[in-house]
Coordinates of C-alpha atoms and ligand atoms in Angstrom, one line a residue:
X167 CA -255.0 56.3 39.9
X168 CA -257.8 58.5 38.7
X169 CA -261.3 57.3 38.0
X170 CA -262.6 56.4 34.6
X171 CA -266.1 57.1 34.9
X172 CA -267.6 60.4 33.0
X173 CA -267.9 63.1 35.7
X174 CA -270.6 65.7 34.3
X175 CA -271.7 68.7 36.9
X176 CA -275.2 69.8 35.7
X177 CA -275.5 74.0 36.9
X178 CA -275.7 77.5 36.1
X179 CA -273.4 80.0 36.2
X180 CA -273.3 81.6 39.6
X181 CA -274.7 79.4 41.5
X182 CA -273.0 79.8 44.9
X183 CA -273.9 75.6 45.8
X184 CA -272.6 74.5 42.5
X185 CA -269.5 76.5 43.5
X186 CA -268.7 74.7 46.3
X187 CA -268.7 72.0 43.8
X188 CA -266.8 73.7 41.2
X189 CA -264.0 75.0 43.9
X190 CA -263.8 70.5 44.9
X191 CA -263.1 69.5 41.7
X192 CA -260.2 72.2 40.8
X193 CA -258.6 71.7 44.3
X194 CA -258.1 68.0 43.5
X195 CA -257.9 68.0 39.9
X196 CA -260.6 66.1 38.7
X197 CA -261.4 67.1 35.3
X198 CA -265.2 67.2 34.7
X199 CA -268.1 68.1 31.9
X200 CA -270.8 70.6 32.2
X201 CA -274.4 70.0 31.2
X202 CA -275.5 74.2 31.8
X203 CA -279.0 74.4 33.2
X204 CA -281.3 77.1 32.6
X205 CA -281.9 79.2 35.4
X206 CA -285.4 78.1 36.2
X207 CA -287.6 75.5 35.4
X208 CA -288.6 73.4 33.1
X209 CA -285.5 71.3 32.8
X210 CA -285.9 69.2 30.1
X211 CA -282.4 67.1 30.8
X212 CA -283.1 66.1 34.0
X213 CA -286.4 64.7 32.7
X214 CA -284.7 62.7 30.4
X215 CA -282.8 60.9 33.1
X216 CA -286.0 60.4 35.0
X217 CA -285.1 63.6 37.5
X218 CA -288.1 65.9 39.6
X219 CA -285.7 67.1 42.1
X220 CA -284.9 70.8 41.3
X221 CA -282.5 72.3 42.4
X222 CA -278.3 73.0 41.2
X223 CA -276.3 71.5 41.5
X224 CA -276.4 67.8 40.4
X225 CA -273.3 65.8 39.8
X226 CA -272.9 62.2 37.7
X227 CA -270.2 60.1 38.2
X228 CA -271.0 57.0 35.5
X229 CA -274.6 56.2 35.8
X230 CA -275.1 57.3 39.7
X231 CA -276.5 61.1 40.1
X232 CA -275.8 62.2 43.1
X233 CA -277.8 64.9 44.3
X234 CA -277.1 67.7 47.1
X235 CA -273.8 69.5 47.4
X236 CA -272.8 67.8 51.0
X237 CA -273.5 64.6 49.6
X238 CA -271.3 65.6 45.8
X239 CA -268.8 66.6 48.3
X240 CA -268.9 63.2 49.9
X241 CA -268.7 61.0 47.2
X242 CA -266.2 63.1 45.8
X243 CA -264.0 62.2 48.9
X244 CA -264.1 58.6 47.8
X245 CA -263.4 58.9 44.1
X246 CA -259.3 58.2 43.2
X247 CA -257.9 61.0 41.3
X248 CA -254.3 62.7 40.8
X249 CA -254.3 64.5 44.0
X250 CA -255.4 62.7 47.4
X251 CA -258.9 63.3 49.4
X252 CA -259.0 66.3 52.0
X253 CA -259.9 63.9 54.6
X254 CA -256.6 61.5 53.8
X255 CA -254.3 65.1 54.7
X256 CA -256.0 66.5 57.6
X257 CA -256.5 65.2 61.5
X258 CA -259.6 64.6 63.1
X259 CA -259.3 67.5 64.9
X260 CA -258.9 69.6 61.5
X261 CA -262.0 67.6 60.1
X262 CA -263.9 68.2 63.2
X263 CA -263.7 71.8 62.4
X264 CA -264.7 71.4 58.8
X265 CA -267.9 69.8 59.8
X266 CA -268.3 72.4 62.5
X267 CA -267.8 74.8 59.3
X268 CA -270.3 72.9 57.0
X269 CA -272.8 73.0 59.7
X270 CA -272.6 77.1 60.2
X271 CA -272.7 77.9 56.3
X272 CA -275.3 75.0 56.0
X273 CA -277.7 74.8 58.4
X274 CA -277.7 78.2 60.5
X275 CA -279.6 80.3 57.5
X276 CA -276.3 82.2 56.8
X277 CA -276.9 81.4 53.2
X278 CA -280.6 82.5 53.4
X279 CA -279.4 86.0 55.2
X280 CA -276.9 86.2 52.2
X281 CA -279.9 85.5 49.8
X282 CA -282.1 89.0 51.2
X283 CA -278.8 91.2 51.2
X284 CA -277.4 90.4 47.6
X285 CA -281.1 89.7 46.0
X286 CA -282.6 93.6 46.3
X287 CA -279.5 94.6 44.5
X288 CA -279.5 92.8 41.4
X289 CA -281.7 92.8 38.3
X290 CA -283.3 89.2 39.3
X291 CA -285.6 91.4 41.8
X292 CA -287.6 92.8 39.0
X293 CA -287.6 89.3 37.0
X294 CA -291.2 88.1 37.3
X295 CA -290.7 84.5 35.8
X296 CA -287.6 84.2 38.4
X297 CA -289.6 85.4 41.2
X298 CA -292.6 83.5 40.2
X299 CA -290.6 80.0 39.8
X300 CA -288.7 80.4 43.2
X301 CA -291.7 81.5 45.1
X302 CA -293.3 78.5 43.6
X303 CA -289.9 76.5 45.5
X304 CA -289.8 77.9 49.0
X305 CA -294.0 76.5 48.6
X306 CA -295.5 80.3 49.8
X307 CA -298.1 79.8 47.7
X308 CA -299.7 81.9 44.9
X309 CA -299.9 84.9 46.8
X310 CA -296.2 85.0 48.1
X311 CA -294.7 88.5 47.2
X312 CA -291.1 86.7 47.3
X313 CA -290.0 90.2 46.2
X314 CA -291.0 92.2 48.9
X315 CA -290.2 89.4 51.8
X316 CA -286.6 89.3 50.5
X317 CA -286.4 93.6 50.9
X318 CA -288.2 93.6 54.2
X319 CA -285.9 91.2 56.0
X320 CA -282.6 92.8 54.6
X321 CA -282.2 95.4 57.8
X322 CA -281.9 92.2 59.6
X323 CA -280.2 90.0 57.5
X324 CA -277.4 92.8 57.1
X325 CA -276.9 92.4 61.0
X326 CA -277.0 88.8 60.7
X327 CA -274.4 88.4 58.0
X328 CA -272.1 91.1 59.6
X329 CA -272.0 88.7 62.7
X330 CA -271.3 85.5 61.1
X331 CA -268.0 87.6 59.2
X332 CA -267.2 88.9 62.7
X333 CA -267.1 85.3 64.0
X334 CA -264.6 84.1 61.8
X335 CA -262.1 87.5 61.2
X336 CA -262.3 87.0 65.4
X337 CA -261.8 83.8 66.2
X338 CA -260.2 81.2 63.5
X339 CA -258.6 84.1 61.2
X340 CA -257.5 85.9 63.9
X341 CA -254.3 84.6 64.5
X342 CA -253.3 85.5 61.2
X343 CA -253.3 81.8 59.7
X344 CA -254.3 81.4 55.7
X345 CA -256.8 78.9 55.6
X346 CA -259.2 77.9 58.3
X347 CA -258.3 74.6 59.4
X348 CA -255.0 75.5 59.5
X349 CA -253.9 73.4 56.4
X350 CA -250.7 74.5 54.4
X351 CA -253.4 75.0 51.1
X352 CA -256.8 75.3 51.2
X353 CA -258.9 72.5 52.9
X354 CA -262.2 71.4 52.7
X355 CA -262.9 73.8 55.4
X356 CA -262.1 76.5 53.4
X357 CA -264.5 75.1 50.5
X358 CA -266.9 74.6 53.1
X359 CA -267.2 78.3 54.2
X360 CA -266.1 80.5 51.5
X361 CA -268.6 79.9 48.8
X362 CA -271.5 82.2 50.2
X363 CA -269.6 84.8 51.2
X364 CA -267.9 85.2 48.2
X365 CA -270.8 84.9 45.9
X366 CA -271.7 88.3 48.1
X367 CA -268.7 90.2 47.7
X368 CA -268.5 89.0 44.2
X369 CA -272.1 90.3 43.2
X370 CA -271.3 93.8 42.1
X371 CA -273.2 96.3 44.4
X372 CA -274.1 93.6 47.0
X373 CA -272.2 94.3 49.9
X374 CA -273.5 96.7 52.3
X375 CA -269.9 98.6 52.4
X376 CA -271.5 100.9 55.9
X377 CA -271.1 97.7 57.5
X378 CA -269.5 94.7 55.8
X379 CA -266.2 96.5 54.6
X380 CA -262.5 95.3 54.1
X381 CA -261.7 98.0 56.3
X382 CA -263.8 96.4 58.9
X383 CA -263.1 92.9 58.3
X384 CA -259.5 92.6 56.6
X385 CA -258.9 89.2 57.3
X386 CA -262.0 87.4 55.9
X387 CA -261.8 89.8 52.5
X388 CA -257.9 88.3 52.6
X389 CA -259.2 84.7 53.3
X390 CA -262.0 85.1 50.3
X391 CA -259.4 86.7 47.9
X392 CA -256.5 83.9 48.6
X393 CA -259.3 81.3 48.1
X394 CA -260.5 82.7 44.9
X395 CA -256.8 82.8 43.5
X396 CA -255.9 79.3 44.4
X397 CA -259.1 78.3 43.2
X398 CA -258.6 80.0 39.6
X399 CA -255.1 78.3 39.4
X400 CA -256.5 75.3 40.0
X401 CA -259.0 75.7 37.4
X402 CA -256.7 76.4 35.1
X403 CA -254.9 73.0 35.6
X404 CA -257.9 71.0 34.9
X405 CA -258.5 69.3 31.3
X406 CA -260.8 71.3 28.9
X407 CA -264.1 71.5 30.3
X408 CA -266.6 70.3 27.5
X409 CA -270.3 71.8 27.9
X410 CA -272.7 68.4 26.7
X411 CA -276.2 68.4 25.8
X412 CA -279.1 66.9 27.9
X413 CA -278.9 64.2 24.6
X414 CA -275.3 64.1 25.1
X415 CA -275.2 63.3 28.7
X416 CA -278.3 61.1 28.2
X417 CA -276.1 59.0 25.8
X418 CA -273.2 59.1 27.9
X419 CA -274.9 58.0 31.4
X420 CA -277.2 55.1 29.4
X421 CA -273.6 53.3 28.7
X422 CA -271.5 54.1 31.9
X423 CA -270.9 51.7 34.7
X424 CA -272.2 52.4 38.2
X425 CA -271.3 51.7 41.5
X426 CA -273.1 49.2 43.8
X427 CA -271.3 50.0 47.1
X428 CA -273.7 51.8 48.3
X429 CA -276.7 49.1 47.4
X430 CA -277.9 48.2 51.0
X431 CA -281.3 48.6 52.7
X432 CA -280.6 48.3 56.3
X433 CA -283.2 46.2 58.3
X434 CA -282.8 47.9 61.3
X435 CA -283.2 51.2 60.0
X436 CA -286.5 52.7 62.2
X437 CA -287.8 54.2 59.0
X438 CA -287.2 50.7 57.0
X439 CA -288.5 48.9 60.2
X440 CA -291.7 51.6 60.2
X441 CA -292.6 51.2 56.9
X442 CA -291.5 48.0 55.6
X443 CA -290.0 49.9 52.9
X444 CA -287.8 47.2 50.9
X445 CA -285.4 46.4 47.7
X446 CA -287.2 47.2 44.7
X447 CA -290.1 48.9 45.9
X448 CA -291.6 51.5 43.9
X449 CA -290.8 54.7 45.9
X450 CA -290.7 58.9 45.8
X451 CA -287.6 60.9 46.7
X452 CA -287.6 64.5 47.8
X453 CA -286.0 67.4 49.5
X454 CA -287.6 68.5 52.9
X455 CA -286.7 71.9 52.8
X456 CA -287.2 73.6 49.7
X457 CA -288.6 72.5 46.4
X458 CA -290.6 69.3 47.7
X459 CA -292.8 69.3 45.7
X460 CA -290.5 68.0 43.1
X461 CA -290.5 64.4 43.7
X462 CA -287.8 61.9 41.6
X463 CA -289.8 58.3 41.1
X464 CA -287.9 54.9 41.0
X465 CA -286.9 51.9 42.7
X466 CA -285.4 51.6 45.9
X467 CA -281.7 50.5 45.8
X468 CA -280.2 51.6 49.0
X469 CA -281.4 52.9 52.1
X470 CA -278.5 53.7 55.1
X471 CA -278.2 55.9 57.6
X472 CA -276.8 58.5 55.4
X473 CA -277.6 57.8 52.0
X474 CA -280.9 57.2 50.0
X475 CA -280.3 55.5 46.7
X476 CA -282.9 54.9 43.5
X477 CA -283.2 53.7 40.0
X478 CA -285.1 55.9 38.0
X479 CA -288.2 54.6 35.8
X480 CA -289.8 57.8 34.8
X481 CA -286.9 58.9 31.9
X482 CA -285.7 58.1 28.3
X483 CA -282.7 56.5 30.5
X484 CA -282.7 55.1 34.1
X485 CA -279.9 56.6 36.2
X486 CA -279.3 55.7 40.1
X487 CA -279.8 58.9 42.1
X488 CA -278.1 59.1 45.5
X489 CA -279.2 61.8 47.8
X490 CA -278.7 61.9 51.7
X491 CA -281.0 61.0 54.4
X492 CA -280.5 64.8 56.3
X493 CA -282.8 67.0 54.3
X494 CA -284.5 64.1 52.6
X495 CA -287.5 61.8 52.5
X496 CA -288.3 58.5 50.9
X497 CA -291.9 56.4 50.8
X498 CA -293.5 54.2 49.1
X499 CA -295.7 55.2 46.1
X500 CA -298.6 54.4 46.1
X501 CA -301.1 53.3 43.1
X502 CA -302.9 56.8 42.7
X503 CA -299.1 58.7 42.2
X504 CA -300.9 61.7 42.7
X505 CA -299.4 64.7 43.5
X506 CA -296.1 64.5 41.1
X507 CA -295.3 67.7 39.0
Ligands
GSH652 N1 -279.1 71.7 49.6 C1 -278.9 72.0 48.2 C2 -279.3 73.4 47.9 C3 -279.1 73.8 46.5 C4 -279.8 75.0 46.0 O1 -280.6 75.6 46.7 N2 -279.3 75.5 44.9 C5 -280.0 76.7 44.3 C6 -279.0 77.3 43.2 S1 -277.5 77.8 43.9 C7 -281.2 76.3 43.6 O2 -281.4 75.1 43.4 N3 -282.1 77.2 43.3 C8 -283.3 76.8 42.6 C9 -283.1 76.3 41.3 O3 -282.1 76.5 40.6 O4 -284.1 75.6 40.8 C10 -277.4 71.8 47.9 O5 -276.6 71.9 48.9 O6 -277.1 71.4 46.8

């Protein structure tokens, strides 16, 4: 039985995390509405709901915002819907390949590489507000010609890419199997590893066609075009995608349920045991890696070994944001809450 809780995905258009996102929810036919977010800052609908953290995409299921497309993808496992969660179909040997997956296209700066090939090719390097508001994200400081570090480091980033396509068209694709983890439809492995690579060889111009060809590499141009077909049918399955206001979804969240499983602090946690940090504390939440200076304020609701959960009290309606402990931080504020913008 499917869920009844509003599912809203707040992202832009072409925004290669929210498509990992986007690919999830058509593969298991969950029907969702879209809150579209401008490109760059401010974001005035997130503020509403109490929300620093800045980056696409976010995803609300009732009143609990879960941010960070490994966790989405997570929590997504565990919702009911028509068709059953990736994990329920595949072996452990099948889901120890996903994760291997997740781990290349997530933490190996693949999607980074990506970034300096497909950036110098498209109008958004001569956009100074862009430049100037992701500059301001990756923290380089005033000074940081973001421009001209993404063209320097393409030669390289080329090379890098190119390898990373090699690895797959050689190793799991090259027995001539259609989806990566060797599922009879695409798998959560595919979803894992397709989205940045096909947000390259989608960007018109991007691909460096001297070496990153589907001449070269016929069976990972195959892979990305199967994915993107069984993807659009799925789509088109889906209910009607409604596109809500930041007052809309405001509206929606303040009178949806939410879900307390997660509502643990767990005393033996070395950061809880550290700091003391405790139920209802006033605390910060951000992102280690990029945009940390972004901080989402509220009470602690849960703190596990995978999952960071707080009520928000700096909105026109409190929401519970989820986001997980890899790649995030949580303390205590203190009384001066300086710092916050
Ligand atoms: N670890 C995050 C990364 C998300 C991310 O970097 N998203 C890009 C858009 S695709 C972003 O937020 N860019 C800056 C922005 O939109 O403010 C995730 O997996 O969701």
């Amino acid at each position: 039985m499917a869920s009844d809780a509003p599912v809203v995905l707040f992202h832009y258009g072409r925004s290669p995390f929210s498509s990992r996102v986007l690919s999830y929810l058509a593969l298991r036919g969950i029907s969702y509405d879209q809150c579209i977010q401008p490109q760059i800052l401010p974001r005035p609908d997130l503020a509403r709901l109490g929300i620093r953290y800045r980056r696409i995409p976010l995803l609300a299921i009732g009143r609990d915002v879960y941010l960070d497309s490994p966790m989405i993808l997570q929590r997504l496992e565990r919702l009911e819907a028509e068709k059953p969660s990736f994990a329920s179909q595949t072996t452990p040997e099948q889901r120890g390949v996903e994760r291997l997956l997740a781990s290349f296209t997530l933490d190996t700066g693949l999607f980074l590489n990506i970034v300096k090939v497909l950036l110098p090719t498209t109008p958004l390097i001569s956009n100074e507000a862009f430049l100037k508001d992701r500059a301001d994200m990756v923290g380089g400081g005033p000074n940081l010609n973001f421009a001209d570090l993404v063209q320097a480091t393409r030669p390289d980033a080329i090379v890098a890419v190119k390898n990373a396509i090699q690895f797959l068209e050689t190793t799991l694709l090259a027995d001539g199997r259609q989806w990566l983890a060797k599922t009879e439809s695409p798998s959560l492995a595919d979803i894992e590893s397709v989205w940045s690579l096909s947000w390259l060889f989608s960007t018109p111009g991007a691909v460096p066609e001297d070496h990153i060809s589907a001449q070269v590499f016929p069976k990972v141009f195959a892979w990305v075009d199967r994915f993107q077909k069984a993807f659009a049918a799925a789509e088109k399955s889906l209910k009607k995608i409604n596109t809500l206001s930041g007052e809309q979804v405001a509206e929606l969240l303040s009178n949806a349920a939410s879900d307390h499983t997660k509502d643990v602090i767990e005393e033996n946690d070395p950061l809880v045991q550290a700091t003391g940090l405790h139920k209802g504390q006033l605390v910060q939440l951000w992102p280690t890696d990029s945009g940390s200076r972004h901080k989402t304020v509220g009470k602690l609701v849960g703190l596990t070994s995978k999952e960071i959960t707080i009520e928000t009290t700096e909105g026109e309606v409190s929401v519970r944001v989820h986001a997980p402990r890899k790649g995030f931080y949580v303390n205590a504020l203190g009384p001066e809450k300086a710092n916050l913008s």
